[in-house]
Coordinates of C-alpha atoms and ligand atoms in Angstrom, one line a residue:
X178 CA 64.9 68.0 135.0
X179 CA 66.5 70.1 137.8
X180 CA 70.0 69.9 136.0
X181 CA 68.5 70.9 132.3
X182 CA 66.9 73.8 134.4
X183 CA 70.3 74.8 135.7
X184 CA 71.6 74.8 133.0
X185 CA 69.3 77.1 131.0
X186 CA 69.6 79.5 133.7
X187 CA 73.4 79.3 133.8
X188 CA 73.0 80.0 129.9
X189 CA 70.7 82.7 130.3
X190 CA 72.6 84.4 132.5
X191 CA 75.7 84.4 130.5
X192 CA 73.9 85.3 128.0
X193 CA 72.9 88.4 129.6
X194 CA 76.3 89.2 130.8
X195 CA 77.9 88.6 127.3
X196 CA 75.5 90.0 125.4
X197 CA 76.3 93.9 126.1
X198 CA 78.2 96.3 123.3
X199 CA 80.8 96.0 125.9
X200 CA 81.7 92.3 124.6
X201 CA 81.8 92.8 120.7
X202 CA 83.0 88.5 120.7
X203 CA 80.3 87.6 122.9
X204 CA 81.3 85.2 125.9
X205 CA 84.6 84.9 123.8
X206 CA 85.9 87.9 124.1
X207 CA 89.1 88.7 125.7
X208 CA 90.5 91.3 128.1
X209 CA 93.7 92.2 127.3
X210 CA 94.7 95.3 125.6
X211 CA 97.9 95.3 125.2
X212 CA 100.4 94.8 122.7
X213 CA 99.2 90.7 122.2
X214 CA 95.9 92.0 122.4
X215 CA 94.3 90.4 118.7
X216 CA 96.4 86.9 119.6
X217 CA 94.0 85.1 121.8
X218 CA 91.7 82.2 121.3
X219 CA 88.0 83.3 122.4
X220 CA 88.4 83.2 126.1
X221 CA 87.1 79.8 127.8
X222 CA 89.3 77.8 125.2
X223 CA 91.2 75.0 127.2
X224 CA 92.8 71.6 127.2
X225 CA 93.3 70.2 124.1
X226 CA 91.4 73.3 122.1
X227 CA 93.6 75.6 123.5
X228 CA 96.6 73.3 122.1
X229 CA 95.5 72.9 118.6
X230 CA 95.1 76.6 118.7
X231 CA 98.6 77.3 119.4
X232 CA 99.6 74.9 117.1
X233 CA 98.0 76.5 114.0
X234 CA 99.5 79.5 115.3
X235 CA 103.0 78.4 114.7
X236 CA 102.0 77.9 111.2
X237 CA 100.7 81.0 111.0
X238 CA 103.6 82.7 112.5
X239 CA 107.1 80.5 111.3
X240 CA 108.6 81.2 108.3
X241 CA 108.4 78.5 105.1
X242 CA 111.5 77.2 103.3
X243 CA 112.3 76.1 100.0
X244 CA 111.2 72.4 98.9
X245 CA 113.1 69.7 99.4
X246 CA 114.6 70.9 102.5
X247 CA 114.7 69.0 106.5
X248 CA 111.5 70.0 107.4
X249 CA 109.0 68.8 104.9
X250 CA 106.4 70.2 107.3
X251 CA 107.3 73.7 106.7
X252 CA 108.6 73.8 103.0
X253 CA 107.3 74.7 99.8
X254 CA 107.8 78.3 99.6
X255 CA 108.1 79.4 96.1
X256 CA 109.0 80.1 93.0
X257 CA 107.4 83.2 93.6
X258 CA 106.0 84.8 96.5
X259 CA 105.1 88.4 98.5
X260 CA 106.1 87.0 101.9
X261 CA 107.5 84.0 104.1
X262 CA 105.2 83.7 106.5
X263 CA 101.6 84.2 107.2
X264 CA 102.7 86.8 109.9
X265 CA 104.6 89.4 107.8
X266 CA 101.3 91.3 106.5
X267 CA 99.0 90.2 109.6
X268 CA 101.4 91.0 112.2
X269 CA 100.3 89.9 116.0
X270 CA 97.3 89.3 114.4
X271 CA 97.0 93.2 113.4
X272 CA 96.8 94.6 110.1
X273 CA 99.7 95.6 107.9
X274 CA 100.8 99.3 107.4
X275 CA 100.9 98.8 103.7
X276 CA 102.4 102.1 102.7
X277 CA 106.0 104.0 103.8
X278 CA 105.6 107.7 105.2
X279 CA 106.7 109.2 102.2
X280 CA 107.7 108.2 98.5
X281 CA 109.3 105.2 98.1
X282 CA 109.1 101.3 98.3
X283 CA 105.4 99.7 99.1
X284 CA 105.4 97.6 102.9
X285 CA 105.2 94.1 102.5
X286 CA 102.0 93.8 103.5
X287 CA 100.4 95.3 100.4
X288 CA 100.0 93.3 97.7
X289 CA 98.4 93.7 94.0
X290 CA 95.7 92.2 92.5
X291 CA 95.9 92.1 88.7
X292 CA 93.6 92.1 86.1
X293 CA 93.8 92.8 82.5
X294 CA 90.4 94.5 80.6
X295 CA 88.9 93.3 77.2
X296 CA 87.1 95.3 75.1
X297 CA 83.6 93.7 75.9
X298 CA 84.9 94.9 79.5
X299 CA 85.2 91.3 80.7
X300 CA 88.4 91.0 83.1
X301 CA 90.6 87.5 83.7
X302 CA 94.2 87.4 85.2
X303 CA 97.2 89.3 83.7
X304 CA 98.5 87.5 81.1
X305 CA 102.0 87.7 82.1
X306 CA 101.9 88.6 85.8
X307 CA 98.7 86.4 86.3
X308 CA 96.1 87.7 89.1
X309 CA 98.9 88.4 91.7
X310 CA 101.8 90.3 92.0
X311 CA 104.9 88.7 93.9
X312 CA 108.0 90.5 93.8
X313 CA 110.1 88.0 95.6
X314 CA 110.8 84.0 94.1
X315 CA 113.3 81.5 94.9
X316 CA 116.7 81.1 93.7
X317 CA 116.7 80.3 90.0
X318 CA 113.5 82.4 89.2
X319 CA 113.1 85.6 88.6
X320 CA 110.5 87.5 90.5
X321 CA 107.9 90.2 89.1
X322 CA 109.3 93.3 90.3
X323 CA 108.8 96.0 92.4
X324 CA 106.3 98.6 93.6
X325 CA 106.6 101.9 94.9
X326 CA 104.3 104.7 95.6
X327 CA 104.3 108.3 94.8
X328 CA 102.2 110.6 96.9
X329 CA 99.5 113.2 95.8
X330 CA 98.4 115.6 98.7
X331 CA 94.4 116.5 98.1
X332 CA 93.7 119.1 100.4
X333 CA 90.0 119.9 101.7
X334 CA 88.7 121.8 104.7
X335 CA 85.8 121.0 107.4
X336 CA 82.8 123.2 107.5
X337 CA 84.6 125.3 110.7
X338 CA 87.3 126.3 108.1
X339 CA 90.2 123.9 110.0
X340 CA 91.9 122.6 106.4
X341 CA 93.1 119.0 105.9
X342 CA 95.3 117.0 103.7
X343 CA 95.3 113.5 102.4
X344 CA 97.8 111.6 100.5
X345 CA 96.6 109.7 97.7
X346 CA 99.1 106.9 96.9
X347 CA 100.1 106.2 92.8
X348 CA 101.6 103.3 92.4
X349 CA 104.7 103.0 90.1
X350 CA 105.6 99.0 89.2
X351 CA 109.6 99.0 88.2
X352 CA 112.6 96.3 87.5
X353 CA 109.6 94.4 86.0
X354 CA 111.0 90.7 85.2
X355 CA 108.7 90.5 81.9
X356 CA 108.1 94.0 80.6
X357 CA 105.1 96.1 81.3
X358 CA 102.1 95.7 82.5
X359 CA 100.2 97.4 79.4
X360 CA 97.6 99.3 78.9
X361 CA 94.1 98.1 80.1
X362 CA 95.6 96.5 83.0
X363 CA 94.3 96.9 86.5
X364 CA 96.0 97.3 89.6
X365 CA 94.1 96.6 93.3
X366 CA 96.2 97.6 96.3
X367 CA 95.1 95.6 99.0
X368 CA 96.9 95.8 102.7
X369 CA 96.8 92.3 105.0
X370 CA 94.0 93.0 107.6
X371 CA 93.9 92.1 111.5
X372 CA 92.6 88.6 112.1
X373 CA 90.2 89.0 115.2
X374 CA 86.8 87.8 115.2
X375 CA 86.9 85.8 111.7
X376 CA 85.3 83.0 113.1
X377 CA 82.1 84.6 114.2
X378 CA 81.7 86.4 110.8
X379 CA 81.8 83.4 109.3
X380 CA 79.2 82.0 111.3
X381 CA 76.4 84.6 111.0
X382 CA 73.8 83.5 109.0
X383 CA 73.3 84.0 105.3
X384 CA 70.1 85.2 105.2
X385 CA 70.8 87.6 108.2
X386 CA 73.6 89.1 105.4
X387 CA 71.2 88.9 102.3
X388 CA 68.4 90.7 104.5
X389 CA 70.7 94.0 103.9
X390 CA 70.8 93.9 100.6
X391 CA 69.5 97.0 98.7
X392 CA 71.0 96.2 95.1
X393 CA 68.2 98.6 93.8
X394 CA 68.3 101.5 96.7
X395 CA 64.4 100.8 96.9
X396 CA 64.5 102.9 100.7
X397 CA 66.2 105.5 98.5
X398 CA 68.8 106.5 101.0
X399 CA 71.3 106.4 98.9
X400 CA 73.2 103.1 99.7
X401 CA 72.7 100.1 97.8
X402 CA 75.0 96.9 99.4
X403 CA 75.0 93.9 97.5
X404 CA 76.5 90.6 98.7
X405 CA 79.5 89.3 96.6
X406 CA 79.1 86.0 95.3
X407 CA 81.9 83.7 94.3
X408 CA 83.2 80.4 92.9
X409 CA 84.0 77.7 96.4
X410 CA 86.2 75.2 95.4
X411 CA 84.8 73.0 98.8
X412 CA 81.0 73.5 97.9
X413 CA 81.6 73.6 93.9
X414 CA 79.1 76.2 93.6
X415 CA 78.5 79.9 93.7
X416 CA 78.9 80.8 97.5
X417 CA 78.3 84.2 99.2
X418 CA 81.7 85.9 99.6
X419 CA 82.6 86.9 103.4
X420 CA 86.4 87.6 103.3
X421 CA 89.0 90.0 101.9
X422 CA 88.8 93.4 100.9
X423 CA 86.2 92.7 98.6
X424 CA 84.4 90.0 100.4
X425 CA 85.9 87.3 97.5
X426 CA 86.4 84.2 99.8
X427 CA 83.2 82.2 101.2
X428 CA 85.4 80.8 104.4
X429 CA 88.3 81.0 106.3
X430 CA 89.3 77.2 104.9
X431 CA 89.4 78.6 101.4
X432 CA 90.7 82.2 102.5
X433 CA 93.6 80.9 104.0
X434 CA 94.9 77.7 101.2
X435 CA 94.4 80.6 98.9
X436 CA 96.8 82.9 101.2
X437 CA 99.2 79.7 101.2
X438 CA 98.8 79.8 97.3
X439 CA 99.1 83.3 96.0
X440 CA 100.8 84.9 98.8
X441 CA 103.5 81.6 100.0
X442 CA 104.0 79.3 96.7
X443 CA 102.3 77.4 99.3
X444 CA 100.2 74.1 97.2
X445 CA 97.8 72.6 98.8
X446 CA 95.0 70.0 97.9
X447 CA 92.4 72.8 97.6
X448 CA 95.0 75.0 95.6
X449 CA 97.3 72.4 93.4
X450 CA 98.8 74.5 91.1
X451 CA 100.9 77.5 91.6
X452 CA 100.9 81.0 90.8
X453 CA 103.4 80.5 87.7
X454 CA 102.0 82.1 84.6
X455 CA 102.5 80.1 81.0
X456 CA 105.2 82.8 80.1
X457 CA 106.8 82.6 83.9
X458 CA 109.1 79.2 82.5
X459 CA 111.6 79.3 85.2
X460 CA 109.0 79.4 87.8
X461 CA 106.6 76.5 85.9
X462 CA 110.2 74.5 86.1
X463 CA 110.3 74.8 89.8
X464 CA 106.6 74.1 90.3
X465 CA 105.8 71.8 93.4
X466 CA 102.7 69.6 94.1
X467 CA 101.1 69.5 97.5
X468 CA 103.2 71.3 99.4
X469 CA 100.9 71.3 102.6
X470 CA 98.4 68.8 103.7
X471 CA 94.8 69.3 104.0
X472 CA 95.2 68.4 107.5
X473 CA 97.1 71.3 107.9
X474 CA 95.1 73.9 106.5
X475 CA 92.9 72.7 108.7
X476 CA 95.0 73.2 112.0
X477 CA 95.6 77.1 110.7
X478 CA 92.1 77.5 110.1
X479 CA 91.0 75.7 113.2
X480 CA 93.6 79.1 114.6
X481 CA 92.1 82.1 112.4
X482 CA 88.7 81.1 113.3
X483 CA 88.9 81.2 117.2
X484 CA 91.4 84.4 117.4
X485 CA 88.7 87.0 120.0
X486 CA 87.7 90.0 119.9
X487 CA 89.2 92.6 122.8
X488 CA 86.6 94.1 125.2
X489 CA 85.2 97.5 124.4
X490 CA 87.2 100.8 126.3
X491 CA 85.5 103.8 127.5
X492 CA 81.9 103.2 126.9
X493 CA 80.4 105.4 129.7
X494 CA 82.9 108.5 128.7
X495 CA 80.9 111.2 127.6
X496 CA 82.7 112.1 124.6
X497 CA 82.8 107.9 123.4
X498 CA 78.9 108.2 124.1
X499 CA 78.0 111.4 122.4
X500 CA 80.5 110.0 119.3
X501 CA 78.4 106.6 119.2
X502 CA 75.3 109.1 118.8
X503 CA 76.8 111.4 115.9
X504 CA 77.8 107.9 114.6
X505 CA 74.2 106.8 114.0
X506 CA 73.3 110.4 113.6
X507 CA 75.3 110.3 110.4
X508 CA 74.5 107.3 109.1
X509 CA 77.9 105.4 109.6
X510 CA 75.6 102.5 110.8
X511 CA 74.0 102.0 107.5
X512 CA 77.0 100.1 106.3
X513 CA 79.1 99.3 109.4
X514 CA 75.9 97.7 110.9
X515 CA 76.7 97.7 114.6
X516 CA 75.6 93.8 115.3
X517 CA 74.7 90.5 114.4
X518 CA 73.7 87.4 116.1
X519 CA 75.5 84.5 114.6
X520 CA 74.2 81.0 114.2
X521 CA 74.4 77.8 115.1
X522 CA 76.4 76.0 112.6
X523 CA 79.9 76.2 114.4
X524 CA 81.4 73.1 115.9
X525 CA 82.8 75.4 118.7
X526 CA 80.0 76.2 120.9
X527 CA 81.7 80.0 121.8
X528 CA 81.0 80.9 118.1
X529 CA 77.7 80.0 118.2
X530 CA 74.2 82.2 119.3
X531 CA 77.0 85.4 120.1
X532 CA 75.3 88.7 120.0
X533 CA 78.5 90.1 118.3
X534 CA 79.4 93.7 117.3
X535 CA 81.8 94.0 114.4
X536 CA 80.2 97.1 113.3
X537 CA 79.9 95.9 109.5
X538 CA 77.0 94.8 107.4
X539 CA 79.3 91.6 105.3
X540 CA 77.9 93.4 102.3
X541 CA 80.0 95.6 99.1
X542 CA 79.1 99.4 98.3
X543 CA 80.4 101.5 95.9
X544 CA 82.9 104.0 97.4
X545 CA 83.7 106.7 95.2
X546 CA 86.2 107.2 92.6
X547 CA 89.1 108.0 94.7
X548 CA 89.1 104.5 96.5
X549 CA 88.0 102.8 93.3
X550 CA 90.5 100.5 91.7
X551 CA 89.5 102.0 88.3
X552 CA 86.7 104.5 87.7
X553 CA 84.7 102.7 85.3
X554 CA 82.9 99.4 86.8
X555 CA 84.1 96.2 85.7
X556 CA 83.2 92.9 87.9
X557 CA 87.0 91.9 89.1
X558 CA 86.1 89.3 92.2
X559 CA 82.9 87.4 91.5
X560 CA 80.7 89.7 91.6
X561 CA 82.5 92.6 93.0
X562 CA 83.6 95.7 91.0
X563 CA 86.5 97.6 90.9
X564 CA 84.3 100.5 92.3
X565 CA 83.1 98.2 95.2
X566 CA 84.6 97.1 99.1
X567 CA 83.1 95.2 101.7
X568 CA 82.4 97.4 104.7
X569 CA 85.2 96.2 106.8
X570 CA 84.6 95.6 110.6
X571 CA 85.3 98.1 112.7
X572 CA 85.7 96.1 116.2
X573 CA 89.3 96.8 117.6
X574 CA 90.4 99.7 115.8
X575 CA 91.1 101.5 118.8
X576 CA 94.2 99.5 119.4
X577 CA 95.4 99.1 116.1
X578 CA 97.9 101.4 117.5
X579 CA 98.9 99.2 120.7
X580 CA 99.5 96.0 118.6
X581 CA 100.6 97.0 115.4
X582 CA 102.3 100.6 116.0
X583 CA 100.8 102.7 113.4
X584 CA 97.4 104.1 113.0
X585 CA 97.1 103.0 109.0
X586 CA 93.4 102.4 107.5
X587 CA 91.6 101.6 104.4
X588 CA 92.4 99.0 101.8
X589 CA 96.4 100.3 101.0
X590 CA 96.4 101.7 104.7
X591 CA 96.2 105.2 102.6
X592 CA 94.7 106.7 105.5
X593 CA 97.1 107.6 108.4
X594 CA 94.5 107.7 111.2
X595 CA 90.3 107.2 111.7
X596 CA 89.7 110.8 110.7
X597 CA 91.1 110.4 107.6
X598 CA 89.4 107.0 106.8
X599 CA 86.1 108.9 106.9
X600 CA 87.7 111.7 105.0
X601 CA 88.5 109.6 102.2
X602 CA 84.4 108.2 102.1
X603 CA 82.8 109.0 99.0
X604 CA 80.2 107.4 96.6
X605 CA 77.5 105.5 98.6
X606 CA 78.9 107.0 101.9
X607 CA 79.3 110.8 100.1
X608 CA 76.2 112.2 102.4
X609 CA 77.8 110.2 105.8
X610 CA 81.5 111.8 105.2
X611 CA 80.1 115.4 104.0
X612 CA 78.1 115.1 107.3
X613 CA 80.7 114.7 109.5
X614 CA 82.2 117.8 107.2
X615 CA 79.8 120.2 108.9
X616 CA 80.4 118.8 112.5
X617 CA 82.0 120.6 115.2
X618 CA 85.6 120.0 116.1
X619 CA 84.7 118.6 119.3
X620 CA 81.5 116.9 117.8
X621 CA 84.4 115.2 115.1
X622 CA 87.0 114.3 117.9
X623 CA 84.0 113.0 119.3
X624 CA 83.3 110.3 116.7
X625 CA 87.1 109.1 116.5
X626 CA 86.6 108.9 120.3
X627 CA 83.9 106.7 119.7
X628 CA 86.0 104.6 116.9
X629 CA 88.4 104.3 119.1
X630 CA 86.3 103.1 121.8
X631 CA 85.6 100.1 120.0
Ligands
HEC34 C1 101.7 89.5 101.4 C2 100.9 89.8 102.6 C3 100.1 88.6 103.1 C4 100.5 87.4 103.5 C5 101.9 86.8 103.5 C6 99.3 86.7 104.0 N1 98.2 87.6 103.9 FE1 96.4 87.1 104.6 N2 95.7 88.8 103.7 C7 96.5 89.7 103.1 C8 95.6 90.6 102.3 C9 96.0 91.8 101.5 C10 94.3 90.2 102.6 C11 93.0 90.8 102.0 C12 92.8 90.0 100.8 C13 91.8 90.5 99.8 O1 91.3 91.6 99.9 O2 91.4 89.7 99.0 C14 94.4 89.1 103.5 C15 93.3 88.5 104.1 C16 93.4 87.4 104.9 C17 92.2 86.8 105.6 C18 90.8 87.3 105.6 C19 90.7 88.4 106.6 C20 89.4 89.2 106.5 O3 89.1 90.1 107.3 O4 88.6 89.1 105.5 C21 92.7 85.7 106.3 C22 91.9 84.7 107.1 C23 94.1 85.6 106.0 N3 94.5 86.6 105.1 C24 94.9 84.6 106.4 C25 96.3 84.4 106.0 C26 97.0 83.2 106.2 C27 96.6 82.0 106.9 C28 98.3 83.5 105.6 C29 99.5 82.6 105.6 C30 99.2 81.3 104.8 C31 98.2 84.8 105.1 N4 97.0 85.3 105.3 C32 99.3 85.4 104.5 C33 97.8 89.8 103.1 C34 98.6 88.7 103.4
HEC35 C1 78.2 103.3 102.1 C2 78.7 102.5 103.2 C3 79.5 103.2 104.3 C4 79.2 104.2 105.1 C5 77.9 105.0 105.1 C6 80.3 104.5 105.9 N1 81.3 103.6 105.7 FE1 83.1 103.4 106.6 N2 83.7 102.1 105.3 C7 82.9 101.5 104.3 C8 83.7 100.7 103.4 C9 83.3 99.9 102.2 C10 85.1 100.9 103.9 C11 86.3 100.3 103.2 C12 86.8 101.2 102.1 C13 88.2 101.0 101.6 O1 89.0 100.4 102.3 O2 88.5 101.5 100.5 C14 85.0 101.7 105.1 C15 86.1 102.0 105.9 C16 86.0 102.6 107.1 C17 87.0 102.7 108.1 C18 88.4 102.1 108.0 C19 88.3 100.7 108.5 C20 89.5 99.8 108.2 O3 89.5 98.7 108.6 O4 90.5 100.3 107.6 C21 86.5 103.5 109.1 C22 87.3 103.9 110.4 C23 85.2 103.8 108.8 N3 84.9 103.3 107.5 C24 84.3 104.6 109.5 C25 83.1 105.2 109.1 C26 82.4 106.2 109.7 C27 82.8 106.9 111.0 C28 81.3 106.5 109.0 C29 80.3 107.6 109.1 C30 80.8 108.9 109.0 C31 81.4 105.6 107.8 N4 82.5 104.8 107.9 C32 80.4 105.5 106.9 C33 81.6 101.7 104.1 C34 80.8 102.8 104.7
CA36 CA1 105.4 75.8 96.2
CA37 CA1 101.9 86.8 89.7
CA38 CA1 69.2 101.8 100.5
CA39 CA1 106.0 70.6 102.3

């Protein structure tokens, strides 16, 4: 009796202390902000946790080899592939840059989706280059090609008159190993994102995501937000989508043997077949079964789901507190929904009950035609189109810069700092970015203060 009350007053008062915007992670989150600051498990992780964390780590972070080689435990790469390791696009944990300053060669942390268009508008995998594009393979097969970008400068100017200019990235496929892509194909840039706090968003509660939704815009303020719903190979049903760019993956299990798949030549017993086309013959000839275990999927997703959060900087500067207003002023909120509480489902008690604040609402909106994959709608993941994103979190942004050395947003890290990223809003979040239009310079720097704040 005396030891259960103890206990729920220890947990209250933890609770309280863990529950402020100063902790996005909860009691989880860590303290460091420096360079290694989106590589550590939620804070409290010991003994043997702490182990199996670090060991799903070096999966994540070593590179694979070529099947058969000496260690079986790390081989499989290929035919084709975008990278060797998990850690080339999601660098420290951090998010890739995607894009080079100027014209030339895409990073290798942005990769393609593919889809080719019927007439009825339906959409499945490119019949040649399937729904991935790898540029590198193995030796004996060719791989797809190569991908560089050609900037477009769109200038525009802030209500005060101060002018602006963004660079819209057009994306040029060349050396391509079977021919063209063709008309009626489409192309989706995606960058790798930073890995911090997966494990909490995958533990919030569906019907605390579906309680967004506003398919119809019946409060008629413009923004709709649907959830994305799609095929899990673990449940065999329709799931709600959580991960990716586009919200396409129901859970980090699935998100990551499908990373192993498309983005390795990594097979796995979720994933048994790999990327190889039925034209791509040298690549069907060098095809390998089971390349990983189940067990080890698990180990790496036991790792991507207990990566924390950093602590909040700044929150009682005036400027970050003024910005956190204009934020809500503005209706930034509306989609990057500041928190959550997330259930009670997870088998590691610091990801369950977390007041969290990742600052997104798990849902897709429509963004406008310049970040549109293709102008006209078409459903290209589940039930995502190619107008749609997910409203990506926006917990740890501020050190993007620390840990990854650049300051690249948005879904091809087209945008070269926060300001931009807002600058490039348009569609359901038009009236939020031609809001922060009319703000005062110091009322704007005010805002990225905020962002960066978090
Ligand atoms: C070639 C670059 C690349 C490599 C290599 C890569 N990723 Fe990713 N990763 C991405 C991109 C791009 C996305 C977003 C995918 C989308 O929008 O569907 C992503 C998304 C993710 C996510 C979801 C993050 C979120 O916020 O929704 C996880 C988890 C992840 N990757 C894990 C892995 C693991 C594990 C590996 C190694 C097996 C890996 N990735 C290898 C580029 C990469
Ligand atoms: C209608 C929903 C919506 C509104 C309103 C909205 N956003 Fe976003 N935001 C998104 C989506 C979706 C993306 C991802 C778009 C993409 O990558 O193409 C995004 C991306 C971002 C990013 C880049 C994040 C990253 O990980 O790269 C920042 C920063 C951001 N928004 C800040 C803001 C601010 C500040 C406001 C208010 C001025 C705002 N947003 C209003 C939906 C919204
Ligand atoms: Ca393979
Ligand atoms: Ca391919
Ligand atoms: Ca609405
Ligand atoms: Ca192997």
């Amino acid at each position: 009796m005396v030891r259960a009350l103890v206990l729920t007053l220890i947990s209250v008062l933890s609770f309280n202390t863990y529950s402020s915007e100063k902790f996005p992670a909860g009691a989880g989150t860590t303290l460091d902000f420096s360079v290694n600051a989106f590589s550590h498990p939620m804070s409290g992780t010991r003994g043997m946790l702490r182990r199996q964390f670090q060991v799903g780590n070096s999966f994540f972070k070593g590179a694979w080899v070529t099947s058969p080689s000496s260690t079986p435990l790390r081989d499989g790469l290929g035919p084709i592939f975008n990278a060797t390791s998990c850690t080339a696009c999601h660098l420290l944990d951090g998010r890739g840059r995607g894009l080079p300053d100027s014209d030339g060669k895409t990073d290798i942390s942005l990769l393609f989706r593919l889809k080719k268009v019927a007439e009825n508008g339906e959409t499945s995998p490119h019949p040649t280059y399937g729904d991935q594009f790898q540029p590198h393979s193995i030796e004996g097969v060719q791989g797809e090609g190569e991908v560089f970008v050609k900037f477009e400068t769109i200038k525009g100017s802030f209500a005060d008159g101060e002018v602006y200019e963004l660079k819209k990235p057009n994306y040029i496929f060349r050396k391509l190993a079977l021919g063209n892509l063709g008309d009626n194909t489409i192309v989706s840039p995606r960058v790798g994102p930073q890995m911090i706090g997966l494990g909490l968003l995958e533990n919030i509660n569906e019907e605390d995501i579906l309680a967004g939704e506003d398919p119809e815009d019946l409060n008629n303020d413009g923004i709709s937000g649907r959830a994305n719903y799609i095929y899990s190979v673990i449940e065999q049903r329709q799931t709600l989508g959580r991960f990716g760019w586009k919200a396409s993956r129901p859970n980090l299990l699935e998100q990551n043997a499908a990373a192993f798949n498309g983005d390795l030549g990594i097979t796995s017993p979720l994933f048994p077949t790999e990327e190889c086309t039925l034209v791509q013959i040298d690549c069907l000839e060098k095809q390998t079964q089971e390349d990983i275990s189940r067990e080890l999927l698990d180990k790496v997703t036991l790792y991507t789901q207990l990566i924390s959060v950093p602590a909040r900087r700044d929150i009682n500067d005036l400027s970050v507190k003024n910005g956190k207003k204009l934020f809500h002023q503005i209706s930034c909120q509306a989609c990057h929904r500041p928190d959550f509480t997330t259930g009670s489902n997870s088998k590691y008690q610091v990801l369950n009950n977390q007041k969290i604040y990742p600052y997104t609402d798990m849902l897709l909106h429509d963004m406008g035609d310049e970040l549109a994959d293709d102008t006209r709608s078409y459903e290209f993941e589940g039930k995502a189109t190619t107008r749609e994103w997910r409203t990506p979190p926006l917990w740890g942004l501020g050190l993007v810069k620390s840990v990854n050395g650049h300051t690249r947003f948005l879904h091809d890290g087209r945008a070269r700092n926060l300001q931009e990223a807002i600058l490039w809003h348009g569609g359901e979040a038009q009236k939020s970015k031609d809001e922060f239009i009319k703000l005062t310079k110091k009322d704007r720097d005010d805002l990225i203060k905020f962002l960066r704040s978090l």
